[in-house]
Coordinates of C-alpha atoms in Angstrom, one line a residue:
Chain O
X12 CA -201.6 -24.3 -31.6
X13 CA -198.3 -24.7 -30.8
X14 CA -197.4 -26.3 -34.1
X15 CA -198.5 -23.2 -36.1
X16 CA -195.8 -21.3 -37.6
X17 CA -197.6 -18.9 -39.9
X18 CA -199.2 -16.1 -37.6
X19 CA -198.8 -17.7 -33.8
X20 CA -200.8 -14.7 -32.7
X21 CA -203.4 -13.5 -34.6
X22 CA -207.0 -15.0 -34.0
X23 CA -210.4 -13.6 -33.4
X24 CA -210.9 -12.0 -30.3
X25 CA -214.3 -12.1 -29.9
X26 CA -214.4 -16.3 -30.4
X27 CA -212.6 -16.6 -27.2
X28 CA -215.0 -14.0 -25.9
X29 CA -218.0 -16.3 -26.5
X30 CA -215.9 -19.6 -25.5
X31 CA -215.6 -18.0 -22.2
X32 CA -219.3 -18.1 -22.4
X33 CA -219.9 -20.9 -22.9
X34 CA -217.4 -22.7 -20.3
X35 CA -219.5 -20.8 -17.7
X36 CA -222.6 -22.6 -19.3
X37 CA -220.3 -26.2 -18.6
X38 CA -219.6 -25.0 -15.1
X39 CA -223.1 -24.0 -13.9
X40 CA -225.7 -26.9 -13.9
X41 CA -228.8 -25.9 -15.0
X42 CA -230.0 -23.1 -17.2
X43 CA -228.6 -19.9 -16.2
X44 CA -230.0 -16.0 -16.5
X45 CA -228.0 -13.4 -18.1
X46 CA -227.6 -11.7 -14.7
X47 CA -225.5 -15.1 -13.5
X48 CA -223.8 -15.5 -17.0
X49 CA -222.9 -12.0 -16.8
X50 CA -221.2 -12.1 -13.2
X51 CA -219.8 -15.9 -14.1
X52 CA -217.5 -14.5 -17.0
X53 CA -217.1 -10.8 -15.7
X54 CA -218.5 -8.7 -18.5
X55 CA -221.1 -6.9 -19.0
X56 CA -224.8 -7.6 -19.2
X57 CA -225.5 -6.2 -22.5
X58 CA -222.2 -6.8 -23.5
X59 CA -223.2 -11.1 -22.5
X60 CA -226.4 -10.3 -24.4
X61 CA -224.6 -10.0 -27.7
X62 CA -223.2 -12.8 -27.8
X63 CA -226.1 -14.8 -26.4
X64 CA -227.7 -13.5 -29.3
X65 CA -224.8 -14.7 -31.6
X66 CA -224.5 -17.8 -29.5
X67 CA -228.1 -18.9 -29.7
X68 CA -228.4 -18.2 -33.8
X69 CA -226.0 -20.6 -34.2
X70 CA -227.9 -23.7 -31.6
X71 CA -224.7 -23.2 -29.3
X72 CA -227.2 -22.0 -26.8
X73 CA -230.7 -21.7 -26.2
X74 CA -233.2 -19.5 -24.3
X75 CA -235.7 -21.0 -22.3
X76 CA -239.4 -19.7 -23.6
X77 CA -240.7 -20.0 -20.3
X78 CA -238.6 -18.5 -17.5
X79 CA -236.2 -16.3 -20.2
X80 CA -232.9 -18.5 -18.5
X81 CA -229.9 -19.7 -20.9
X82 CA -229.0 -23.4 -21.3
X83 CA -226.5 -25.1 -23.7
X84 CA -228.7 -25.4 -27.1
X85 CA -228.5 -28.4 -30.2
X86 CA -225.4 -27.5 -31.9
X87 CA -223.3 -28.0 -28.4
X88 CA -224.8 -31.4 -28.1
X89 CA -223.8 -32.0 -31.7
X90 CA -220.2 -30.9 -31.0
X91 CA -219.8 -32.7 -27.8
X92 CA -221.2 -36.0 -29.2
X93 CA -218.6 -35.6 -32.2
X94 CA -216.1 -35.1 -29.4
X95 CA -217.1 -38.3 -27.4
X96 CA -217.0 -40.1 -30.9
X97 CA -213.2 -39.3 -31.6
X98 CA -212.2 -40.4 -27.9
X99 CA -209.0 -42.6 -27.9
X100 CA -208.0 -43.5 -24.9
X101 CA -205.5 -45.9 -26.3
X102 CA -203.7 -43.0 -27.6
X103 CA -203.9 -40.9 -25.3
X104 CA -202.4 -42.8 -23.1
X105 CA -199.9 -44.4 -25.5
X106 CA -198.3 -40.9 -25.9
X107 CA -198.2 -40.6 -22.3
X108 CA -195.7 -43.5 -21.9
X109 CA -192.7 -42.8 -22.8
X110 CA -192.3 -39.6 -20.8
X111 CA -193.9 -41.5 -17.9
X112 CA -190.9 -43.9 -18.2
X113 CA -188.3 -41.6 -18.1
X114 CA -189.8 -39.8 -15.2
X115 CA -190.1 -43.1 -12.9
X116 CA -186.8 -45.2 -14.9
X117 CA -189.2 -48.6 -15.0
X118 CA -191.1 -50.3 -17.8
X119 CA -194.5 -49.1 -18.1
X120 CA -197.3 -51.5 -18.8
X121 CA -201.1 -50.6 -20.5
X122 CA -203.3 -52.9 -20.5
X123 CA -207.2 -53.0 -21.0
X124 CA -209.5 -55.5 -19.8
X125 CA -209.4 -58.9 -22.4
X126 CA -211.4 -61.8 -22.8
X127 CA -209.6 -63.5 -20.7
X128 CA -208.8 -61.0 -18.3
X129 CA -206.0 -58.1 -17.6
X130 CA -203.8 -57.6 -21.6
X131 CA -201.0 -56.0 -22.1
X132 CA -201.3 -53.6 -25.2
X133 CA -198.3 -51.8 -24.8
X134 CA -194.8 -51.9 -23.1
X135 CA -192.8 -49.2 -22.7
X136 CA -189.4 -50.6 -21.3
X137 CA -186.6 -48.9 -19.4
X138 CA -183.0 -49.5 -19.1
X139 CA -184.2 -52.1 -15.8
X140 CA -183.7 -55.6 -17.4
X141 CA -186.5 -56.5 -15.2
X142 CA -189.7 -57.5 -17.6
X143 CA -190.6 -60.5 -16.4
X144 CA -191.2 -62.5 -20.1
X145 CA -193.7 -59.6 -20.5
X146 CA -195.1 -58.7 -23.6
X147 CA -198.1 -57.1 -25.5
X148 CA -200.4 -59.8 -24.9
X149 CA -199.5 -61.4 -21.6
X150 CA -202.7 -61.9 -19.5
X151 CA -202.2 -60.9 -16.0
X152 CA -203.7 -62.2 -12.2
X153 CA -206.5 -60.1 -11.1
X154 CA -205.5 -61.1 -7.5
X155 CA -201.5 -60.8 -7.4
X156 CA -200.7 -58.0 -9.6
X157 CA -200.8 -54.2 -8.9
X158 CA -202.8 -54.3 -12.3
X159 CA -205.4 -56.7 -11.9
X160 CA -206.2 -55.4 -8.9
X161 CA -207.1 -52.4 -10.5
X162 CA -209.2 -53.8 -12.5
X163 CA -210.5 -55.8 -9.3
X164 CA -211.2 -52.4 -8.1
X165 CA -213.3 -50.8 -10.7
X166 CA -215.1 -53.1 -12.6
X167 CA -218.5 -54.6 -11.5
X168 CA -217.6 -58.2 -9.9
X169 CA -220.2 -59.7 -12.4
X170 CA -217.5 -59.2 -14.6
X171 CA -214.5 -59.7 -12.6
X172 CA -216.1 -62.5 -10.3
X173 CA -215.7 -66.1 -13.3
X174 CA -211.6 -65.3 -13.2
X175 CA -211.3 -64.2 -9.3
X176 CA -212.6 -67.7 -8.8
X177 CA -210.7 -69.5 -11.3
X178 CA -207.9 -68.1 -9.9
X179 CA -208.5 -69.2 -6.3
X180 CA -209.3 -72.5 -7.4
X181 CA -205.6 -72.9 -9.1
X182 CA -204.0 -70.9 -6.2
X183 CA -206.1 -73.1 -3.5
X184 CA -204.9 -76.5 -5.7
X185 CA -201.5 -75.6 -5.5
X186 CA -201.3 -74.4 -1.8
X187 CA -203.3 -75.3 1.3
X188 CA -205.6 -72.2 1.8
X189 CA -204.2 -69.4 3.7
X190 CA -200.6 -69.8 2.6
X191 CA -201.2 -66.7 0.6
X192 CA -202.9 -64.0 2.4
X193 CA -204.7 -60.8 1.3
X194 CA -206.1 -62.4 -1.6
X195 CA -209.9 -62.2 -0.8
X196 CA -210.8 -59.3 -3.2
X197 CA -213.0 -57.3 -1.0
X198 CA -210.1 -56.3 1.0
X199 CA -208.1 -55.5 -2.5
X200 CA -211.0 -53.2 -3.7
X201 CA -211.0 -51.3 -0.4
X202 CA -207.4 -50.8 -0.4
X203 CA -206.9 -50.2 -3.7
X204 CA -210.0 -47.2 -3.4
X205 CA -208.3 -45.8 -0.2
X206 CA -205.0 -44.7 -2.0
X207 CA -206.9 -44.7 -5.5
X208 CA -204.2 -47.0 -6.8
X209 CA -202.5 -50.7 -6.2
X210 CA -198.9 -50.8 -4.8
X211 CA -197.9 -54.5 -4.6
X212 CA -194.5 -54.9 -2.3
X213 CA -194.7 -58.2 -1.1
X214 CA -195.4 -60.0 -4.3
X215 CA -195.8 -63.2 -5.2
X216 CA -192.4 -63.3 -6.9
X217 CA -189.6 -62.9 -4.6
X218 CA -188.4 -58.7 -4.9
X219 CA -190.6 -57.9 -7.9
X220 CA -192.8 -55.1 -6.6
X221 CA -195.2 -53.2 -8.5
X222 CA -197.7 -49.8 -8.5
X223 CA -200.9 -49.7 -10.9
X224 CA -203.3 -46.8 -11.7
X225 CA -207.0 -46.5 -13.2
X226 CA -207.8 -44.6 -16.3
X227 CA -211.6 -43.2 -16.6
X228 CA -213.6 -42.2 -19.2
X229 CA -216.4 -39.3 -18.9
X230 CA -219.2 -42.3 -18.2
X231 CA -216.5 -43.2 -15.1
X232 CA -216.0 -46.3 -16.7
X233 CA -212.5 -48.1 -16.3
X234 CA -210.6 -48.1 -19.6
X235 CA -207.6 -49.2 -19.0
X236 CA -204.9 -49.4 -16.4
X237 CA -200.9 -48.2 -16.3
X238 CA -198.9 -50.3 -13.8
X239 CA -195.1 -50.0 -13.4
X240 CA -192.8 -53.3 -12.0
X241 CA -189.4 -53.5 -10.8
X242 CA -187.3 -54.7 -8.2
X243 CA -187.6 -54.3 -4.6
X244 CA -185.1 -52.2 -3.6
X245 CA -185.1 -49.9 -6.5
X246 CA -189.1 -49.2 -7.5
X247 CA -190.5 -47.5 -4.4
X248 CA -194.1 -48.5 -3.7
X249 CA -195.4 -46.5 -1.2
X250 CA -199.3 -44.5 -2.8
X251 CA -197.7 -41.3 -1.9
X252 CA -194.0 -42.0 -3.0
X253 CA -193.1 -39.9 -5.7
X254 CA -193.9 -43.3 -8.2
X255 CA -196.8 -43.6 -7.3
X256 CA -197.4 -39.2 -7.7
X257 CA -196.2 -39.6 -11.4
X258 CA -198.6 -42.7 -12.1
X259 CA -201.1 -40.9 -10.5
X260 CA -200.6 -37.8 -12.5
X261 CA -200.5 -39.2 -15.7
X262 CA -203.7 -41.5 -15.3
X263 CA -205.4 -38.1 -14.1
X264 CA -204.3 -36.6 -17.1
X265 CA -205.5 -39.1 -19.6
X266 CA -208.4 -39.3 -17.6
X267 CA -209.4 -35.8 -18.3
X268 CA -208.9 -35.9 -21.7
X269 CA -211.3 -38.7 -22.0
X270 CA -213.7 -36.1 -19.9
X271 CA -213.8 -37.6 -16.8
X272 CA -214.3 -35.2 -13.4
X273 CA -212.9 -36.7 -10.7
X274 CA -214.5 -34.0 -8.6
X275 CA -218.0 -35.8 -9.4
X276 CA -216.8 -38.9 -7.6
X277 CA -216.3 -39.5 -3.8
X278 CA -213.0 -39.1 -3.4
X279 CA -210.6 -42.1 -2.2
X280 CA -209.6 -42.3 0.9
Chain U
X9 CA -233.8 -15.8 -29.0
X10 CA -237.1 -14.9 -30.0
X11 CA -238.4 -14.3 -26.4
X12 CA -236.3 -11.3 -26.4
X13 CA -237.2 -7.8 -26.5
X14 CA -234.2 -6.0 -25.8
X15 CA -232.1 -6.3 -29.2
X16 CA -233.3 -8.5 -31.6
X17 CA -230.9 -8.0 -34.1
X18 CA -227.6 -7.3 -32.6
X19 CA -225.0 -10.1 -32.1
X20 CA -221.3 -10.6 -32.6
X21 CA -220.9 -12.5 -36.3
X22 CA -217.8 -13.6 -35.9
X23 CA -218.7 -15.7 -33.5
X24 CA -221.7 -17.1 -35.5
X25 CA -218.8 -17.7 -38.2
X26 CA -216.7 -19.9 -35.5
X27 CA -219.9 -22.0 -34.8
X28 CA -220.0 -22.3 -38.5
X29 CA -216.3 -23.9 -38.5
X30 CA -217.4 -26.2 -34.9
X31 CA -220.5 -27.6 -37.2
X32 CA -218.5 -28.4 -40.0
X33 CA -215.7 -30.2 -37.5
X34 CA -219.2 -32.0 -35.9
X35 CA -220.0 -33.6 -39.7
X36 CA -216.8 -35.0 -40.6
X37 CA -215.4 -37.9 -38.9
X38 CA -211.8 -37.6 -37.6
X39 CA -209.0 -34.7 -37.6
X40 CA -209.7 -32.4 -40.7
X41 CA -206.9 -30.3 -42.8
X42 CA -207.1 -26.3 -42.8
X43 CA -207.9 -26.8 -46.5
X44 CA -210.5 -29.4 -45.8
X45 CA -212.0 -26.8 -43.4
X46 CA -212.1 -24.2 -45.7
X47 CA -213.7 -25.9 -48.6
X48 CA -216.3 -27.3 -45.9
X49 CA -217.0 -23.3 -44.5
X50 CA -216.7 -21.9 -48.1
X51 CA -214.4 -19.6 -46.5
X52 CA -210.9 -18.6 -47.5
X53 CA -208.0 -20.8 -45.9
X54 CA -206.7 -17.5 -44.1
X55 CA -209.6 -16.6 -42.5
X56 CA -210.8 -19.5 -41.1
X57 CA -206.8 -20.1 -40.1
X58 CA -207.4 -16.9 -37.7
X59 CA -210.7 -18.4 -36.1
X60 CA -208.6 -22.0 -35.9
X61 CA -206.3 -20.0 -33.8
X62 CA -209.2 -18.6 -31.2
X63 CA -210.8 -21.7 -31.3
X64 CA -207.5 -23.2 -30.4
X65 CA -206.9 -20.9 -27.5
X66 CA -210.2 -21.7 -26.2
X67 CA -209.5 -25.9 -26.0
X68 CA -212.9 -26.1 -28.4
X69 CA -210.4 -27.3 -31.1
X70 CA -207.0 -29.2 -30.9
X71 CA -204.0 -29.3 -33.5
X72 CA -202.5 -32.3 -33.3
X73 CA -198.6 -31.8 -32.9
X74 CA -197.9 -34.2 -35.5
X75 CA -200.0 -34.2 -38.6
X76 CA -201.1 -31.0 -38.3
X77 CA -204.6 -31.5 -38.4
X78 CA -207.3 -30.1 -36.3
X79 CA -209.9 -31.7 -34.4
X80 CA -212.5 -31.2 -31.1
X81 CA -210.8 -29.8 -28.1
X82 CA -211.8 -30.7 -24.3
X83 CA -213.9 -27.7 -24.0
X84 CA -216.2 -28.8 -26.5
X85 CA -216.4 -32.3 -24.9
X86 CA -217.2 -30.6 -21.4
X87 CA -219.7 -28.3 -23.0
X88 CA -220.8 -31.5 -24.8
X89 CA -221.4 -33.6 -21.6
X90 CA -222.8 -30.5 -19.7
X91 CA -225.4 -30.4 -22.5
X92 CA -225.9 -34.3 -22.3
X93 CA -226.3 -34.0 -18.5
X94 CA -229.0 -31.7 -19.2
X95 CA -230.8 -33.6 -21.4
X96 CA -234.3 -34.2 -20.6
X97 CA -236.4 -36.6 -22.4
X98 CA -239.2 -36.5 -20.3
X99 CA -239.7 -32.7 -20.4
X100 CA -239.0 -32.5 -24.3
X101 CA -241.6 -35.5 -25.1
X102 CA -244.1 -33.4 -22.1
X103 CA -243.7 -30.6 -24.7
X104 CA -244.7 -32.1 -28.1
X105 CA -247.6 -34.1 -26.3
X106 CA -250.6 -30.9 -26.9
X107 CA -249.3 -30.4 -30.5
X108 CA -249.6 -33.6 -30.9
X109 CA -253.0 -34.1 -29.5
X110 CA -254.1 -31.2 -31.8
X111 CA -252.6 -32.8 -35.3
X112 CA -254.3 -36.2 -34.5
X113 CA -257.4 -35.4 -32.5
X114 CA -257.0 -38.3 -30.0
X115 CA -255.9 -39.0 -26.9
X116 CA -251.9 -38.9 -26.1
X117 CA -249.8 -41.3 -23.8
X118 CA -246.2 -40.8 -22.9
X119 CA -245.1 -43.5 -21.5
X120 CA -241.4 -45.0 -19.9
X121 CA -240.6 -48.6 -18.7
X122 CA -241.3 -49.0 -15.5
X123 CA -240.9 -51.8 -13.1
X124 CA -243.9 -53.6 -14.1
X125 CA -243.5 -52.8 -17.5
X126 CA -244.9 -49.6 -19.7
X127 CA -245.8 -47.4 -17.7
X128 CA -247.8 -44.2 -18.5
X129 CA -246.5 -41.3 -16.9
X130 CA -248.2 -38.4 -18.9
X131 CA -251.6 -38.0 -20.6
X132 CA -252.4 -35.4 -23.2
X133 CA -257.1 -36.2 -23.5
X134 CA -258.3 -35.2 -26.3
X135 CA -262.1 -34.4 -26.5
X136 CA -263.4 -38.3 -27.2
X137 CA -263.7 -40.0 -24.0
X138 CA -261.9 -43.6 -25.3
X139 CA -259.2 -43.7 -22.5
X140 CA -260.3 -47.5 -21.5
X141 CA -259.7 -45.9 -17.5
X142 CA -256.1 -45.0 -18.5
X143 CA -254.1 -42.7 -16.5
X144 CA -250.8 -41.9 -15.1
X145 CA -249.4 -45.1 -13.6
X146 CA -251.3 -47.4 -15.7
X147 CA -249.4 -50.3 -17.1
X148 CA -250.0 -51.5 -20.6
X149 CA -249.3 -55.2 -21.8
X150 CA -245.6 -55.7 -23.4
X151 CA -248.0 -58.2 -26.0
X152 CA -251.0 -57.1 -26.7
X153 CA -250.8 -52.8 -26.9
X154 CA -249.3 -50.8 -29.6
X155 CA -246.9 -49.0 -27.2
X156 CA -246.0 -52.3 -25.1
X157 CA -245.0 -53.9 -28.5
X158 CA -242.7 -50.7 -29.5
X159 CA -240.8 -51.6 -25.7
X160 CA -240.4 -55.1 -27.1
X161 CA -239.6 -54.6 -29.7
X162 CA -236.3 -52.1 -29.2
X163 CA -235.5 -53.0 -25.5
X164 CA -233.0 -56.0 -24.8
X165 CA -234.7 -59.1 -24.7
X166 CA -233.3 -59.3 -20.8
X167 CA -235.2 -56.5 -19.8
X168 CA -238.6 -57.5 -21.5
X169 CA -238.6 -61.7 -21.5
X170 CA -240.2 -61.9 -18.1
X171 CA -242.9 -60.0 -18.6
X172 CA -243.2 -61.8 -21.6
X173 CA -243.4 -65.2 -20.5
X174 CA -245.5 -64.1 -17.6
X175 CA -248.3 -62.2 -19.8
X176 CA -248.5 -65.4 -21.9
X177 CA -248.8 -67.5 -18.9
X178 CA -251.6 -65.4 -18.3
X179 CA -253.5 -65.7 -21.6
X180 CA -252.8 -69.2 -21.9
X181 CA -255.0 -70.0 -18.4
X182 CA -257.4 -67.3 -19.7
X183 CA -257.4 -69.1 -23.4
X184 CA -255.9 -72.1 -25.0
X185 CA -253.2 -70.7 -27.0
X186 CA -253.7 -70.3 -30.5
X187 CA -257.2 -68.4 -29.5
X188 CA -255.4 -64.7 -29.5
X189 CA -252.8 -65.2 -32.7
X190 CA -249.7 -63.2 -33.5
X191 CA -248.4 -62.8 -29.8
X192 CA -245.0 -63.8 -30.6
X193 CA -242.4 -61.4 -29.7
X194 CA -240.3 -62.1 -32.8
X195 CA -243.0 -61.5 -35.5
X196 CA -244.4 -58.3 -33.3
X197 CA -240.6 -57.0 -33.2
X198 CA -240.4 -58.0 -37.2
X199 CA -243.2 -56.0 -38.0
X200 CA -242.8 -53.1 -35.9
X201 CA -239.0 -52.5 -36.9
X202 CA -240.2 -52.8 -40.8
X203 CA -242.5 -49.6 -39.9
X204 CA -240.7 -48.0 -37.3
X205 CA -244.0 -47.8 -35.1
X206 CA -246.2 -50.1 -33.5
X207 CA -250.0 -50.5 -34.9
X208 CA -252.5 -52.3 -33.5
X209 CA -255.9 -52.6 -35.3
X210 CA -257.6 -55.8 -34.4
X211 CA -257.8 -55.2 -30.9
X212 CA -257.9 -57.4 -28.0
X213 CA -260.9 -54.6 -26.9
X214 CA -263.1 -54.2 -29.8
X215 CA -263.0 -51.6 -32.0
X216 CA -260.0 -50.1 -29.8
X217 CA -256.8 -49.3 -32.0
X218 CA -253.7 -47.6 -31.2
X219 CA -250.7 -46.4 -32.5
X220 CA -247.3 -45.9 -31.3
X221 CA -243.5 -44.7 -31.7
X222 CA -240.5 -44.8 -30.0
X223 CA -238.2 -42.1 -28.2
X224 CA -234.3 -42.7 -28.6
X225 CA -231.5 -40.8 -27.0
X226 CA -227.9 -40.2 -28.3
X227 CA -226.8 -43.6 -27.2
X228 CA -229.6 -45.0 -29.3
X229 CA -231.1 -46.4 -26.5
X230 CA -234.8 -46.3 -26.0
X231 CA -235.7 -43.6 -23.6
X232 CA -239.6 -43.6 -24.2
X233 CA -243.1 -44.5 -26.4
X234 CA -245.3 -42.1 -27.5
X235 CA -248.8 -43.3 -28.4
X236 CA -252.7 -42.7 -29.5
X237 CA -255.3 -44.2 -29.5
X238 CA -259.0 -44.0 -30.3
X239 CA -262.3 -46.2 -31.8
X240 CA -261.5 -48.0 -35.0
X241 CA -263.5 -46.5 -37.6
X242 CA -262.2 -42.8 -36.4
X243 CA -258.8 -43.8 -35.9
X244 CA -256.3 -44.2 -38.5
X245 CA -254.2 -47.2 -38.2
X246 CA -252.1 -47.4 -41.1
X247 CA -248.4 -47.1 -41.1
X248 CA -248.2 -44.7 -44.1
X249 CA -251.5 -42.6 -43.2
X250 CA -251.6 -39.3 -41.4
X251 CA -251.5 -40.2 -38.0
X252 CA -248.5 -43.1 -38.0
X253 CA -246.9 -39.6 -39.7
X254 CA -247.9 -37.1 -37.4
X255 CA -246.9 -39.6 -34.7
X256 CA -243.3 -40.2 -36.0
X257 CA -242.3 -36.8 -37.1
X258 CA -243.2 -35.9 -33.3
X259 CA -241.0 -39.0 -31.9
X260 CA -237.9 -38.2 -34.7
X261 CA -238.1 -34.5 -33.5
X262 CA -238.0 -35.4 -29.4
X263 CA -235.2 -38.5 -30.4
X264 CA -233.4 -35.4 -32.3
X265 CA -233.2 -32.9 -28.8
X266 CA -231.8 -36.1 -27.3
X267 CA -228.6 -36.2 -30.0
X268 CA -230.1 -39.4 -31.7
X269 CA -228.7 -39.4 -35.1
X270 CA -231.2 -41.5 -37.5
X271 CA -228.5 -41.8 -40.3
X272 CA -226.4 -43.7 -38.0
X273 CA -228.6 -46.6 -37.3
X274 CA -230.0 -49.1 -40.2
X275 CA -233.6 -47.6 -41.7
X276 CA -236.2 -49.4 -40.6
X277 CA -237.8 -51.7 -44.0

């Protein structure tokens, strides 16, 4: 409420009272009795009870007939779905550009999964003249860039698997087989899971190096992904350089504000 | 709350009035202005600008820095996708299955898809003794029952066609087609979508009709058919008669624990 100007600090004490309530009720799985509730938030039994009470008149919560326990009720459903519905992970992650860009001094690529493969939606360039010719738009390799092999990564090979082959078709037209290694994608996805991001330093361009990140949503789907490119001796690539941290940290971010929990996933590595 | 005894009465109001301003935020679409909350609530601008502030504290609600309008916060999209995770379609149909029974006098089936096809995993007998040897685990025809034909008709085509073919296969050694009319999927899909239920009064068993409706969760999806069915002459088959009704409010009520919002979906007719 930052943005507020006319009484920064008055509220209604007793609404964050029953918030804390009911983040307990999104901790805990399962219904819960008022004995957990109680210890979960600190207060009170009959002090919990009250706003139980409160909380269950409106649908918030509900109260098991049967064993007397406390689950979320209609109304947080309601709210939750109206929540999912206003998701934008464009935006979000739009407005996390710019400050990603002046924290690692590259341009910052997001792109989202096109018909015809990894697009660009949105460049945010630095000072670095380095772009490539790249531009909201541009489709990008699934095999030999930082990006695609994100999307590589996380998306279900029925969906990545008609372009992977394209692509080793041109690549396998052009040069004998073999003259460009690493490109068989299972060892990409498991690379690219063990450091939970791609970091490309031997690219197919001569110097141009590059570090991609996934962005999920609360279903753990893959959104969209935010790479960074530069030049060799200037972008450090190493997954726990402090690039790669600031990617890292700002897909994370955008992440949970889509409502994923990275907690509920095996973690990389 | 009704199950309990301790203080019936008591509660915190104010925070029955802050559910009232997260209900209205769950009906509109999009960010709202203070002054658009406040006409919603029928509270004064001032008041509900001191909730604003709690609820802002909590993360249920978000100001957004630039146009000053409020919308959702993250806790109510966790407390949202706790109470998705704890949605139970199975338990909440189990429930409505002896009220049922009672309203309609006959025999109740819940059933899911299985991998063979419906499959009935819960049976609700009512005193006649028509249950043709069902039981749980029994798997009805996609084509020929009332509750198979509400699977065809709102699962994807992908899911159902190969039982499809296969169960026509089967008929056509049995018969030469044409001998059992109307077992096309599009006209059994055509007709059950123009009633929102599946009836089935000329029988492939004589004198054995059914009747049957589906279960839809918050992503719309089909999660389940509920169904009856009985002797012809006691019965009653048609879509607008007492039974069909009984049968749907049951099914709208289950879909409506499970977030599934009817208005946002094309009426059926």
């Amino acid at each position: 409420m930052e943005g507020d100007k006319r009484k920064p600090r008055s509220g209604v004490q007793s609404v964050e009272q029953g918030a804390r309530i009911l983040t307990a009720f999104a901790s805990v799985r399962g219904p819960v009795s008022l004995t957990e509730l109680s210890r979960a938030v600190g207060m009170p039994p009959g002090k919990v009870h009250r706003y139980l009470v409160s909380l269950g008149r409106s649908g918030l919560v509900e109260q098991q007939p049967v064993t007397g326990k406390y689950e979320l009720g209609p109304l947080s459903l309601r709210i939750g779905l109206s929540a999912i519905g206003a998701l934008d992970p464009i935006r979000y992650a739009s407005e996390a550009l710019p400050r990603l860009r002046d924290v690692i001094g590259h341009t910052i690529l997001l792109t989202i999964w096109g018909d015809r493969g990894p697009t660009v939606i949105r460049l945010e360039e630095s000072g670095d003249s380095i772009t490539m010719n790249m531009r909201v738009g541009s489709v990008l390799s699934v095999l030999t860039t930082a990006i695609g092999r994100v999307f590589l990564t996380y998306l279900p090979r029925s969906t990545t698997q008609k372009l992977i082959d394209e692509e080793r078709d041109r690549k396998d037209g052009a040069h004998s087989r073999g003259r460009i290694p690493g490109l068989d994608p299972d060892s990409i996805s498991a690379e690219v899971r063990r450091h939970g991001l791609a970091a490309i330093d031997s690219a197919m361009l001569p110097n141009v190096v590059a570090v991609a990140a996934p962005v999920f949503d609360y279903q753990r789907a893959l959104v969209a992904v935010v790479g960074t490119t530069g030049l060799k001796p200037l972008l450090d690539t190493r997954p726990d350089g402090p690039v790669a941290r600031a990617l890292l940290d700002t897909t994370a971010s955008i992440s949970g504000r889509l409502g994923f929990d990275a907690g509920a996933v095996p973690a990389p590595g």
